[in-house]
XYZ file of N, CA and C in Angstrom:
687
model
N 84.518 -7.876 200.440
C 84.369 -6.611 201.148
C 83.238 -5.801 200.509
N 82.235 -4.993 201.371
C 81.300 -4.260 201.076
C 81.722 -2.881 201.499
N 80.965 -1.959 200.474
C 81.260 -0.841 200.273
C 79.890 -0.062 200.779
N 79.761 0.878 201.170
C 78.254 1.634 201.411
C 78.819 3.007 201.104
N 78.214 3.160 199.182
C 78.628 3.985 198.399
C 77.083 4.973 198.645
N 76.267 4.710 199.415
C 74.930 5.150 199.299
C 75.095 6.661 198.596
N 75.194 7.304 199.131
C 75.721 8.677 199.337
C 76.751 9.188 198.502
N 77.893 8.488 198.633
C 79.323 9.075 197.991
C 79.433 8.357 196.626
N 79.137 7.611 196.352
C 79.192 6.698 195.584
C 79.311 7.858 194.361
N 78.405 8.602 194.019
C 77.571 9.242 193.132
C 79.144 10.218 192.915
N 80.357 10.548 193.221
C 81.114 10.842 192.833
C 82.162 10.663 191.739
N 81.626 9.316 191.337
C 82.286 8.264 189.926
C 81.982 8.665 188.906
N 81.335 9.921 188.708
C 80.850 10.465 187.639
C 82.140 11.827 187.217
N 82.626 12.236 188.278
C 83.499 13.255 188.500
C 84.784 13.021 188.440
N 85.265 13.539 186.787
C 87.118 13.115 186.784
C 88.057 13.562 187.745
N 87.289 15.103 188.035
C 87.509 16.328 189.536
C 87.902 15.315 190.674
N 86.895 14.696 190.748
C 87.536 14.235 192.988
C 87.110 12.873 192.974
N 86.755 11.965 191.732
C 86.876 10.461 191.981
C 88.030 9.936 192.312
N 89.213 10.376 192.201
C 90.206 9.456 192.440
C 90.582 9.699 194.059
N 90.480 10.742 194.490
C 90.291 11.229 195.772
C 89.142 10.512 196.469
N 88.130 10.537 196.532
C 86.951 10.539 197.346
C 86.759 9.001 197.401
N 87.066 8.129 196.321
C 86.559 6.855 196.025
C 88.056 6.002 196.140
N 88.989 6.467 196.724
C 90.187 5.623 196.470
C 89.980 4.664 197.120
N 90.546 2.976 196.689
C 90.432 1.694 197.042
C 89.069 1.068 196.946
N 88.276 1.956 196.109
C 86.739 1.187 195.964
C 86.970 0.192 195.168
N 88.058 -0.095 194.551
C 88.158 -0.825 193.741
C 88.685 -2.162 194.201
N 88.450 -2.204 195.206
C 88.696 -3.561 195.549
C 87.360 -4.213 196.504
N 86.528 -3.400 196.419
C 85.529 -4.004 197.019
C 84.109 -5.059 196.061
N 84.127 -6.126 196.851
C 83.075 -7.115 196.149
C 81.948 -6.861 195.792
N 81.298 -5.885 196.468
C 80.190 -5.536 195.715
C 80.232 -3.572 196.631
N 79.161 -3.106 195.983
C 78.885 -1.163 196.421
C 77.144 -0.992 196.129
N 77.348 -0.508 197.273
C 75.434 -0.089 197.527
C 75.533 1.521 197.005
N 74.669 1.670 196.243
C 74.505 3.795 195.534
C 73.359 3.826 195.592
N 72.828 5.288 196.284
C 71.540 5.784 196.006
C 72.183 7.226 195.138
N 71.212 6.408 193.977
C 71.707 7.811 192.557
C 70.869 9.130 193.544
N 69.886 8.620 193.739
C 68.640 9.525 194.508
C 69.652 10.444 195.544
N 70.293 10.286 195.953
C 71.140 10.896 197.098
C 71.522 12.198 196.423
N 72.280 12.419 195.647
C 73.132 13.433 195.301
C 73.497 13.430 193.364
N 72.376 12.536 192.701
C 71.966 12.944 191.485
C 70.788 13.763 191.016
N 70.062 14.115 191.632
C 69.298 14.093 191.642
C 67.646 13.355 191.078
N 68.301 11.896 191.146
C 67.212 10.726 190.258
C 65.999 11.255 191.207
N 64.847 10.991 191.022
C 64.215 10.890 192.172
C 63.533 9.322 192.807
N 63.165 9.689 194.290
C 62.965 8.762 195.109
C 62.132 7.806 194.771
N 62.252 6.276 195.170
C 63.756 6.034 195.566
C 64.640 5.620 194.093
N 65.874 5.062 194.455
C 67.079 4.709 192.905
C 67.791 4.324 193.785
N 67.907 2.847 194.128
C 68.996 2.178 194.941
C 69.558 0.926 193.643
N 71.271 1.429 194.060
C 71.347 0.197 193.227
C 72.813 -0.817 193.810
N 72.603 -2.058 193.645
C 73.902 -2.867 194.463
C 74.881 -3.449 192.901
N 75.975 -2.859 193.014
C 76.808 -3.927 192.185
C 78.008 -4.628 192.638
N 77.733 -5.938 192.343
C 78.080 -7.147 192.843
C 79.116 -7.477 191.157
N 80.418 -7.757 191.865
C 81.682 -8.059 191.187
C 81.453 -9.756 190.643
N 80.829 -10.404 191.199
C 80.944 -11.734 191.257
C 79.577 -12.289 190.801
N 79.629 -12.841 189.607
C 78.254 -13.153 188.741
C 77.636 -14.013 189.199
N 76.520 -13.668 189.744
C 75.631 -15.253 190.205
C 75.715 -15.165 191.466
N 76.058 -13.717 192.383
C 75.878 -14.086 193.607
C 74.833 -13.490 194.440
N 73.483 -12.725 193.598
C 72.502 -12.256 194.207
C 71.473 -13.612 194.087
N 71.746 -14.592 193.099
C 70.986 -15.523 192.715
C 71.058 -16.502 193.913
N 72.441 -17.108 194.001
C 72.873 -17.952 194.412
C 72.256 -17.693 196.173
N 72.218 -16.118 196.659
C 71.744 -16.076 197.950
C 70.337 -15.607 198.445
N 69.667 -15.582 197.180
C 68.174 -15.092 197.455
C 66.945 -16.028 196.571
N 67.901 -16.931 195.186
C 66.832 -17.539 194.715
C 66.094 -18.410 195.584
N 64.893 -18.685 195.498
C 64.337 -19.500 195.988
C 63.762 -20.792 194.989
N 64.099 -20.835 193.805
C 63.722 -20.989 192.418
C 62.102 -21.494 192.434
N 61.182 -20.720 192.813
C 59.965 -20.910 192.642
C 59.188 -21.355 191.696
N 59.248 -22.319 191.419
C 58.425 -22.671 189.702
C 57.047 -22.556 188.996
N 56.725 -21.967 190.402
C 55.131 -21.384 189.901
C 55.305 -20.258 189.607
N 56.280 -19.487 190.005
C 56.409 -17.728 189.083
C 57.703 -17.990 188.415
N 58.980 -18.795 188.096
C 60.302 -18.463 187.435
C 60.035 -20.021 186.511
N 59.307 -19.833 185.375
C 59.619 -21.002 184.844
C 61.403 -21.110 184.453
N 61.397 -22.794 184.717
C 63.103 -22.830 183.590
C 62.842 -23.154 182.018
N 61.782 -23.349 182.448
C 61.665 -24.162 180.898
C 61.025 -23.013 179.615
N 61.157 -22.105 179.668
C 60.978 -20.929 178.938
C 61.385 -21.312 177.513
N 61.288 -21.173 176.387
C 61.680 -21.655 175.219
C 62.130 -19.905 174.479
N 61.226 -18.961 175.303
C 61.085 -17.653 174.246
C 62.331 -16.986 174.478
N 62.609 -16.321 175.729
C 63.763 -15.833 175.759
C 65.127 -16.615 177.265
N 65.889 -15.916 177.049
C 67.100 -16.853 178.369
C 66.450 -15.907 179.823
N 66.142 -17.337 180.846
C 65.225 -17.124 181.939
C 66.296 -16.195 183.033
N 67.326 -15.900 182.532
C 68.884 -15.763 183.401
C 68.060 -13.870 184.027
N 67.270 -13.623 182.741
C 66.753 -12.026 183.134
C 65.539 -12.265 183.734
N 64.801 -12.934 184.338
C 64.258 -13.005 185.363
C 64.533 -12.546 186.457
N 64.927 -11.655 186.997
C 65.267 -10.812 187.859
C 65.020 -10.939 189.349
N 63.075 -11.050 189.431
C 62.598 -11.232 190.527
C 63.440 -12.142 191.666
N 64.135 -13.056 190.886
C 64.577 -14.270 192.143
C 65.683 -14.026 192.405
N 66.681 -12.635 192.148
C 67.450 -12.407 192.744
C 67.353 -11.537 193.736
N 66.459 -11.220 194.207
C 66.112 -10.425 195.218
C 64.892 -10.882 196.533
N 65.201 -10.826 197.762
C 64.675 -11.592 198.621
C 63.399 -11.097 198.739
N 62.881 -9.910 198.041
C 61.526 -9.248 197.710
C 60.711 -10.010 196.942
N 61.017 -10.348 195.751
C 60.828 -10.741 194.818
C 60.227 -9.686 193.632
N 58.889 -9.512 193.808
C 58.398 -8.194 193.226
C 58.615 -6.830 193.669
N 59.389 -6.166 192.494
C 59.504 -4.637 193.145
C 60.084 -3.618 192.277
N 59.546 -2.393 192.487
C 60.104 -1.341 191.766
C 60.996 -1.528 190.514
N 60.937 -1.081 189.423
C 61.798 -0.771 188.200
C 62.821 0.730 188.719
N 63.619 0.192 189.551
C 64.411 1.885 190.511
C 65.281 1.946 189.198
N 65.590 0.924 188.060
C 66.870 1.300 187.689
C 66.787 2.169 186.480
N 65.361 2.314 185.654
C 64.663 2.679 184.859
C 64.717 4.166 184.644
N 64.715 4.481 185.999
C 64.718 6.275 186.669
C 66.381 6.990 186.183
N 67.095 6.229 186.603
C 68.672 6.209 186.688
C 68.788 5.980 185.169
N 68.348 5.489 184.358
C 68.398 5.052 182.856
C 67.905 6.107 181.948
N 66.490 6.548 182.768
C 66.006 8.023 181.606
C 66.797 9.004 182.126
N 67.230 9.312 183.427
C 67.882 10.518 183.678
C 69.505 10.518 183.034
N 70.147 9.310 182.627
C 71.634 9.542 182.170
C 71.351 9.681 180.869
N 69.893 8.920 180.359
C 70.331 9.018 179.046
C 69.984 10.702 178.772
N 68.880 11.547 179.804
C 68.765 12.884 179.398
C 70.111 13.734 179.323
N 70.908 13.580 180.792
C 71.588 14.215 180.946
C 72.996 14.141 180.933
N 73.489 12.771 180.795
C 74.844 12.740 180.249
C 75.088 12.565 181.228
N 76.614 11.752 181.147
C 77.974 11.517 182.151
C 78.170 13.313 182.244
N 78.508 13.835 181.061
C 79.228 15.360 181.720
C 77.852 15.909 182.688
N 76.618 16.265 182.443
C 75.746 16.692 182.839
C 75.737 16.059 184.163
N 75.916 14.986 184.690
C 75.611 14.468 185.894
C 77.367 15.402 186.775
N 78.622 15.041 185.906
C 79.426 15.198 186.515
C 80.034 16.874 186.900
N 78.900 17.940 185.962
C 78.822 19.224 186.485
C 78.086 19.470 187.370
N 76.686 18.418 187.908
C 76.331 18.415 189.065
C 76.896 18.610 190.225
N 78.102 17.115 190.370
C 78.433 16.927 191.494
C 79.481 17.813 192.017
N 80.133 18.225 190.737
C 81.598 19.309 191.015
C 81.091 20.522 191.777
N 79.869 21.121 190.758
C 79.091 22.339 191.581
C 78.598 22.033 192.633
N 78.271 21.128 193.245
C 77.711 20.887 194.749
C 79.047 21.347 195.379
N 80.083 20.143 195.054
C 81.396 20.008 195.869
C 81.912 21.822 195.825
N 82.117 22.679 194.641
C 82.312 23.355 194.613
C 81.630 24.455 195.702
N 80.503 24.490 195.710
C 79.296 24.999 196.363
C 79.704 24.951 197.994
N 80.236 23.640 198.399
C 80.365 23.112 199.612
C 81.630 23.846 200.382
N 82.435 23.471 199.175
C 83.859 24.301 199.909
C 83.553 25.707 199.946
N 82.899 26.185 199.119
C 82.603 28.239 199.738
C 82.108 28.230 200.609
N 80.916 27.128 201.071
C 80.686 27.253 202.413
C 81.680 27.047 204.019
N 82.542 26.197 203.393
C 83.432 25.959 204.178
C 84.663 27.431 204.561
N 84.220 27.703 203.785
C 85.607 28.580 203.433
C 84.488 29.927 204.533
N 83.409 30.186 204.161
C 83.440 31.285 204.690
C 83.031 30.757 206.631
N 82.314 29.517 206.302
C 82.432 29.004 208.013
C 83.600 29.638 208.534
N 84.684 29.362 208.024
C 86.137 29.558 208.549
C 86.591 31.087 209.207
N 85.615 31.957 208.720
C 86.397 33.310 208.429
C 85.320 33.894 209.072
N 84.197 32.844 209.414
C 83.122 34.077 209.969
C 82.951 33.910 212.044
N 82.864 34.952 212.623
C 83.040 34.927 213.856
C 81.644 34.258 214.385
N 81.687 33.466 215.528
C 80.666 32.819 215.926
C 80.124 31.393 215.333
N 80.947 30.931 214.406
C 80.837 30.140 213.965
C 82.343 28.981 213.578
N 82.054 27.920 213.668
C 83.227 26.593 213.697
C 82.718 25.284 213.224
N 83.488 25.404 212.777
C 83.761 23.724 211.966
C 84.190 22.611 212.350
N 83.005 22.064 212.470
C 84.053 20.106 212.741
C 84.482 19.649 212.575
N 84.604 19.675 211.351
C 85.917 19.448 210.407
C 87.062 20.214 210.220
N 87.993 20.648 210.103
C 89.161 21.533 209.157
C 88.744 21.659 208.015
N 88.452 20.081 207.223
C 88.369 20.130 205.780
C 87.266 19.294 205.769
N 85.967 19.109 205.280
C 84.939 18.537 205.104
C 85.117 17.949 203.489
N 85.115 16.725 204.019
C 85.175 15.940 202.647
C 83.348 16.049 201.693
N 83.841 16.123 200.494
C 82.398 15.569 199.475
C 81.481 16.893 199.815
N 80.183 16.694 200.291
C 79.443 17.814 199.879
C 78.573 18.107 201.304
N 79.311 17.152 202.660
C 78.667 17.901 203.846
C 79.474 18.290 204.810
N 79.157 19.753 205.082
C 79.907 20.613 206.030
C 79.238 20.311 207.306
N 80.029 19.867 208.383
C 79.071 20.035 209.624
C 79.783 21.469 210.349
N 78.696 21.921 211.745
C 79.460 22.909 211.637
C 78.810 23.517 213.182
N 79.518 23.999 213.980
C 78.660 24.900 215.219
C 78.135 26.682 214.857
N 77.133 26.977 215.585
C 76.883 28.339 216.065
C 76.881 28.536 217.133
N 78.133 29.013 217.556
C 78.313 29.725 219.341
C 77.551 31.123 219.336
N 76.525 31.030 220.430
C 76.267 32.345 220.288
C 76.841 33.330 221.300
N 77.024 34.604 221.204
C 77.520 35.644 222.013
C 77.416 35.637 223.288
N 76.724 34.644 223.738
C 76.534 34.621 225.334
C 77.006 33.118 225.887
N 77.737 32.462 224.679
C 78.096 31.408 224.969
C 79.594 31.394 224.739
N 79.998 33.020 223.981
C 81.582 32.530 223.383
C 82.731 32.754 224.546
N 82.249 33.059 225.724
C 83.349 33.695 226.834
C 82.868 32.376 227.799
N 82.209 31.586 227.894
C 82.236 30.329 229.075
C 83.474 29.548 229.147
N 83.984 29.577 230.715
C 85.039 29.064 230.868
C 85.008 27.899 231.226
N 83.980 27.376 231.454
C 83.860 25.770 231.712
C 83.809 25.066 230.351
N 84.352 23.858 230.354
C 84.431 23.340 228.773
C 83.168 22.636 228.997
N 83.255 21.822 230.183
C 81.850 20.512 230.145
C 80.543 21.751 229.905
N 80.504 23.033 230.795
C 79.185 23.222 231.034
C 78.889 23.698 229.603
N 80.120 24.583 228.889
C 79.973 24.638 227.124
C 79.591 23.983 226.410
N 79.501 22.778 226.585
C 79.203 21.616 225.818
C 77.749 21.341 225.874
N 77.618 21.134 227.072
C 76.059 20.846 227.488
C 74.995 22.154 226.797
N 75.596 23.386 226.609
C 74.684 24.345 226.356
C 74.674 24.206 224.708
N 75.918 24.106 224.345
C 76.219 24.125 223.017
C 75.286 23.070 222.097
N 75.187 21.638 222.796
C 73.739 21.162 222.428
C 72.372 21.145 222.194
N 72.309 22.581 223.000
C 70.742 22.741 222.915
C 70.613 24.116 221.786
N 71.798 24.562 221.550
C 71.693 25.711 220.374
C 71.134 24.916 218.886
N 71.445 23.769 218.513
C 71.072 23.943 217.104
C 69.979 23.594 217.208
N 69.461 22.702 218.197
C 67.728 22.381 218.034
C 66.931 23.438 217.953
N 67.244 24.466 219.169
C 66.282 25.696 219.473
C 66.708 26.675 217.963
N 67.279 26.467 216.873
C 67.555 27.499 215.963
C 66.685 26.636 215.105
N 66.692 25.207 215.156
C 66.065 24.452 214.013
C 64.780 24.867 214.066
N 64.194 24.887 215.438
C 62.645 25.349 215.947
C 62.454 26.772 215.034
N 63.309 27.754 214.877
C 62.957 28.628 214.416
C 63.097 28.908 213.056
N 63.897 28.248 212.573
C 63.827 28.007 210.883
C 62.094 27.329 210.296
N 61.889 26.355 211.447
C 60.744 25.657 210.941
C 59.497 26.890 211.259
N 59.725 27.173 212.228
C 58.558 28.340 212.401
C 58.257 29.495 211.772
N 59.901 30.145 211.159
C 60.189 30.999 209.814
C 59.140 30.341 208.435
N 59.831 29.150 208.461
C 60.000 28.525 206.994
C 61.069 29.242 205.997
N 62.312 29.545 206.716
C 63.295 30.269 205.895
C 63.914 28.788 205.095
N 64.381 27.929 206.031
C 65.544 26.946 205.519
C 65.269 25.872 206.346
N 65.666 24.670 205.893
C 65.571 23.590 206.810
C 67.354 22.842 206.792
N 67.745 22.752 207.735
C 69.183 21.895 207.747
C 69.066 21.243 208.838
N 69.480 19.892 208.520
C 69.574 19.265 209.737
C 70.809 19.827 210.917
N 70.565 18.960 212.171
C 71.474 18.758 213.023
C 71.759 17.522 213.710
N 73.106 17.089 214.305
C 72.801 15.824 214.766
C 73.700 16.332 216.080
N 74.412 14.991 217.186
C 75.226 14.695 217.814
C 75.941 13.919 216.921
N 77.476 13.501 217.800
C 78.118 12.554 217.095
C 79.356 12.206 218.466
N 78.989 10.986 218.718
C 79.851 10.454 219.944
C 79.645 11.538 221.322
N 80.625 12.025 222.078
C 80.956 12.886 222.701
C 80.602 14.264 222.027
N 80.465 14.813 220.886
C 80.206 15.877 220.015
C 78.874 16.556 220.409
N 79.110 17.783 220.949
C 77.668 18.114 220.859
C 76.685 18.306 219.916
N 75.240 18.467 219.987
C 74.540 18.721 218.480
C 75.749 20.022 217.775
N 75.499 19.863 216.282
C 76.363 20.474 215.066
C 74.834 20.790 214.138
N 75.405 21.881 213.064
C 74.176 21.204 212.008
C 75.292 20.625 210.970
N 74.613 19.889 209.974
C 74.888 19.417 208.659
C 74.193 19.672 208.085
N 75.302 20.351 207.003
C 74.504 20.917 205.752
C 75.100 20.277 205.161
N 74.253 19.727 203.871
C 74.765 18.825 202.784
C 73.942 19.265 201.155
N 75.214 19.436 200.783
C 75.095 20.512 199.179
C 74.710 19.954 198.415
N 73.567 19.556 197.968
C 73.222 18.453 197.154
C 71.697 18.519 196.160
N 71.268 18.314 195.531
C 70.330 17.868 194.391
C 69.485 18.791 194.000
N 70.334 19.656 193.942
C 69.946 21.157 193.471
C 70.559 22.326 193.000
N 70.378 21.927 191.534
C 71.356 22.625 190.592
C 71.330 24.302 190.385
N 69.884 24.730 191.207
C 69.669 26.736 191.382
C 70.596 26.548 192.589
N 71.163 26.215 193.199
C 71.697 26.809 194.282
C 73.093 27.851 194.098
N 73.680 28.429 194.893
C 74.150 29.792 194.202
C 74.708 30.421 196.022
N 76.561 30.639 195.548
C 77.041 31.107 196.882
C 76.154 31.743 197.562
N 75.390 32.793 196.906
C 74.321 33.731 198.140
C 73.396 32.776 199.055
N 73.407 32.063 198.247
C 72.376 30.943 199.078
C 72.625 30.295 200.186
N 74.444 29.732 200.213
C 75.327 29.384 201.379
C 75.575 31.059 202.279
N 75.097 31.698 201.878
C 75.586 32.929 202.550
C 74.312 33.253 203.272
N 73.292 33.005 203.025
C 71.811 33.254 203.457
C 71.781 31.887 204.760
N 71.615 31.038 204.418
C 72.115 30.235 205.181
C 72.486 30.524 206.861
N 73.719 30.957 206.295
C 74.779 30.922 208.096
C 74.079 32.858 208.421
N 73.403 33.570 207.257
C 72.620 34.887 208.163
C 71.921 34.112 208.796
N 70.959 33.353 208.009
C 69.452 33.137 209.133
C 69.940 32.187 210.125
N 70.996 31.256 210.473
C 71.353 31.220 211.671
C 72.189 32.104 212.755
N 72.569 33.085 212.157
C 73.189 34.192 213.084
C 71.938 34.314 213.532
N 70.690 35.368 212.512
C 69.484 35.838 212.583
C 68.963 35.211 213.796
N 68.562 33.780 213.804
C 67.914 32.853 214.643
C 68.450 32.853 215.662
N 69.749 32.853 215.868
C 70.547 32.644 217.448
C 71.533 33.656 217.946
N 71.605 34.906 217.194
C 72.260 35.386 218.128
C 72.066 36.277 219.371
N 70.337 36.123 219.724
C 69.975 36.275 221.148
C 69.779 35.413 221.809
N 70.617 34.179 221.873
C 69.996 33.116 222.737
C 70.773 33.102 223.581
N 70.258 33.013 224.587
C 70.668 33.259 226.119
C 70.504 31.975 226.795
N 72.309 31.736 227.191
C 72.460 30.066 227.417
C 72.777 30.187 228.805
């Protein structure tokens, strides 16, 4: 079984919400992590660990003998690396991930992620309490809140379908104006039947600071609450 820790992965650092967030990872055969995601390593830091020794070899060597000698006498050819990967030549990603733990420590990485998570739920919390605004979640796991802005001319529509349809075109036309500000950038997506939402995701940035989640959901009031749907 494979795991796609890309993202979440980076929570194994945290005594706080690893046992929560990561439960039953432990039975998976191998886990894909981008430290880059939500450590702030920088780009890129991908890394795969594989439970079962000999099985990146076994499915990518090609044993090339013009670049992997066997017959090496100096050191064991087993760290030859290149031929476990269907690239062959590429990036030292793990090197990045190596100077940054040894700078900053297991605790240092794992006050990162708590303060994001921490960071995330105030945002959640005031989503909850503030008018014109809703959550896709109840409870947003890890460190991304998705989330709507109904605006005032959209909160009394009694049609659900035609709500929906309008409700999609609100976060793009607010994104347009963040970019044209240059206040903030947050994404937005769809999701199934879901109309566009934004997602905000609390992450690789250790100045960040409740006012900041509070600045945030102003400059989308700011941005949309004359939009006329």
């Amino acid at each position: 079984m494979h795991t796609d820790g890309a993202y979440g992965m980076s929570a194994v650092v945290s005594r706080t919400h690893r046992a929560r967030l990561l439960a039953g990872i432990e039975r998976s055969d191998s886990v894909a992590w981008n430290p880059h995601k939500a450590l702030m390593v920088p780009l890129q830091c991908s890394v795969i660990l594989i439970r079962h020794e000999g099985l990146l070899a076994q499915c990518n060597s090609t044993k090339a003998n013009y670049l992997f000698q066997q017959d090496k006498g100096l050191y064991d050819v087993s760290f030859d690396t290149g031929d476990k990967s269907f690239q062959c030549g590429r990036l030292n990603d793990a090197l990045k991930l190596w100077l940054m733990w040894k700078a900053k420590g297991t605790h240092g990485f794992e006050k990162h992620v708590d303060r994001s998570i921490a960071l995330s739920r105030y945002l959640t919390d005031r989503i909850r309490t503030r008018e014109g605004f809703e959550l896709v979640l109840e409870e947003p796991e890890y460190t991304s809140v998705p989330f709507w802005y109904i605006p005032p001319s959209l909160r009394n529509c009694a049609d659900p379908e035609e709500r929906q349809r309008q409700l999609s075109k609100v976060a793009p036309l607010i994104k347009a104006g963040m970019m044209t500000a240059g206040t903030v950038m947050i994404n937005y997506q769809p999701l199934g039947k879901l109309p566009n939402f934004f997602r905000m995701t609390v992450t690789n940035s250790p100045k960040l600071t409740e006012s900041d989640m509070d600045f945030v959901l102003d400059e989308i009031e700011r941005l949309g609450r004359d939009l006329v749907m």
